[in-house]
Amino acid sequence: MIRFWNRRLKSSILTENPELDEKIQTIRKNIKSEVKKKFAGSLAIRMVDSGSCNACEAECNALSNPYYDLERLGIYFVASPRHADIMLLSGLMTFNMAPHVLDAYRQIPNPKWVVILGDCPMMQAPFEKTFAIETTAKSEIPIAHHIPGCPPSPKEIIEGLLEFLQKI
Amino acid sequence: MRRLIARYAKECSTHLEVITVWDDEMEKEELPHDKPHIKTISHSHPAAIWFERKMHDDFGIVVEGAFDNRPLVAHERFLAKLHPMRKSFTKTSVEYADYRPYKYETVRGDGVFEVAVGPIHAGIIEPGHFHFSQAGEDILHQEVRHFYKYRAIEKMVEGKTLAQAKPIIERISGNETIAYQIALRDIMLQAANTELPESNRKYHAMLLELERTIHHLTDLGFIPNDAGFGAALSVASRFSEDARRQMHSLTGHRFGFGAIDFSSHQIDPGAMNGYIDTLEESLDFFEKWIVDIPSLWDRFDTTGILDSKKAIQYDTVGVVARASGVEIDRREERFYKEHGFEMAIQHGCDVAARFKIRLKEAKNSAKMMRNFLTKECETVKIEEIEDGEYFAYSESSIGELFMNIEIRDGVIERFFARDPSFINWQALHLMMPDNIIADFPLINKSCDLSYAGNDL
Ligand code: SF4
């Protein structure tokens, strides 16, 4: 462990994009008081993959690495839809997953929002419709916001989430 | 014993064909269109069972003597007897059918209970279902059930040219995209009767090693994290982000989508060499630090054992096989050996062994990347694509990937890919007995298999 602390003391803070900190400060101030009350200053996300290639998930995992450290913005991923404010949905809506996604959506307490991640849920990735894919996520559940990209980079995901916060 | 690589069917105009790919030969069996039957090989090669169940779902081929006849891809709400891989099936949407319950494999007895996990899991992971039979904390049996992400990629690419199918094939499994692109590249080269210049080959191989580095670094953080040692994740996730950024600066994409092509471009060896220096230094620090945490190794050692006999019997590949002492790696050939490839082998058969393999391979990848470094790629002209049946292999970060494409009239007649995960998932349950359910995430992560590549 000594080795670790030696190195730790040598490396400075890695977290990037301090401009986002400022942005969230302004957003926090501007968010309507009602929403502020509902979210209690933090946003809990339940990530659901309905048929992705896993790159969108990998970028969400990257949000927790020291460069992005998403939790410092008060946004964090939770283990159950019942703890969530929003569902972050990635991937194609497959025939086999669609009923389970709807199930998870129903479990999220009101008020709730769905943010879709990447090009897949809008059928904008290079995949074509087959019998094993339901149509776009949009036709299954109400969508509050879309973060495009294939996959969107961690920075784009953070920016997208902030945009969403500004919108509601 | 012969190693089973894949077993799958295709429809020809006059008959159905079942192809069984072994490590030393390929067998073809012709079946009639009507009432096709084959004999199972799952008694000697248990991993054949998913292939055979899939064949039944896809083509309606009846497998005689199989110990498991349940549907695999067709879940509860699929119409029975859909057989979508038949050429006569052309629908692009189907209705939900009445719910047909799936009978899980369970162990019964006094006080034995079942735990159903998934398809949606607690973390940021892909969907799949794990069904446990428990005696208290102890796992008696586990069934792995997948294909929630089934997108019917095999059907999706039929009728397309190789170039049209490329963006789809490179998105089958995001973590293995370079491996898929290299397999497809080899098929394109065969079909166009063209050779790849040495420098291009080296550049592509370097990208494949970089992809492996990203994947291994990610796991080197997540495996200890699943044993409650979060500091390793903070450290290793930084390294994997560095590697991903290197992928971006080389290919313009953080995962390398579209990176394997036939166009010419320049590479800056200075920047890449600088990155490899940092990587080697990081890995060196990480290794010295992590071997010194005894409480972590207490959790790793003897957890999730897959003994070599079983690893061979189940035809496992990749990291899982090599951690159980089985020497299988598609890079075991002249070109790779000349550039510094060394087979990583461990005999511990447990989580610790799989962790050590990843560390060793990441270090070997760094060395190989240096040897693969070139200044430029040349343009390769892909002109006439000849009809025919083509096969390719590559070694993804998970293990051996197999791809078969048949081209007729210039377009894909049949596409088949066997992700390394498809084989290895079937061996996961063997690692469970004698472990407690709380160690399941740790064992699962140590194998880090793909759901998307498996489900297709
Ligand atoms: S949007 Fe792109 S990166 Fe994301 S899951 Fe779909 S194919 Fe993968």
Coordinates of N, CA and C in Angstrom, one line a residue, chain B residues 191 384-390 406-411:
Chain B
A191 N -11.8 -13.2 -50.7 CA -12.8 -13.0 -51.7 C -12.3 -12.2 -52.9
E384 N -12.8 -7.1 -57.7 CA -13.8 -8.1 -57.9 C -14.0 -9.0 -56.6
I385 N -15.2 -9.1 -56.1 CA -15.4 -10.0 -55.0 C -16.0 -11.3 -55.6
E386 N -15.3 -12.4 -55.4 CA -15.6 -13.6 -56.0 C -16.6 -14.4 -55.1
D387 N -17.6 -15.0 -55.7 CA -18.6 -15.8 -54.9 C -17.8 -17.0 -54.3
G388 N -18.3 -17.4 -53.2 CA -17.6 -18.6 -52.5 C -17.9 -18.6 -51.1
E389 N -17.3 -19.6 -50.4 CA -17.4 -19.7 -49.0 C -16.1 -19.4 -48.3
Y390 N -16.1 -18.5 -47.3 CA -14.9 -18.0 -46.7 C -14.9 -18.2 -45.2
E406 N -20.7 -16.9 -46.6 CA -20.9 -17.4 -48.0 C -21.4 -16.3 -48.9
I407 N -20.7 -16.1 -50.0 CA -21.2 -15.0 -50.9 C -21.7 -15.6 -52.2
R408 N -22.9 -15.2 -52.6 CA -23.5 -15.6 -53.8 C -24.0 -14.4 -54.6
D409 N -23.7 -14.4 -55.9 CA -24.1 -13.2 -56.7 C -23.6 -11.9 -56.1
G410 N -22.5 -11.9 -55.4 CA -21.9 -10.7 -54.9 C -22.4 -10.3 -53.6
V411 N -23.4 -11.0 -53.1 CA -24.0 -10.6 -51.8 C -23.9 -11.7 -50.8

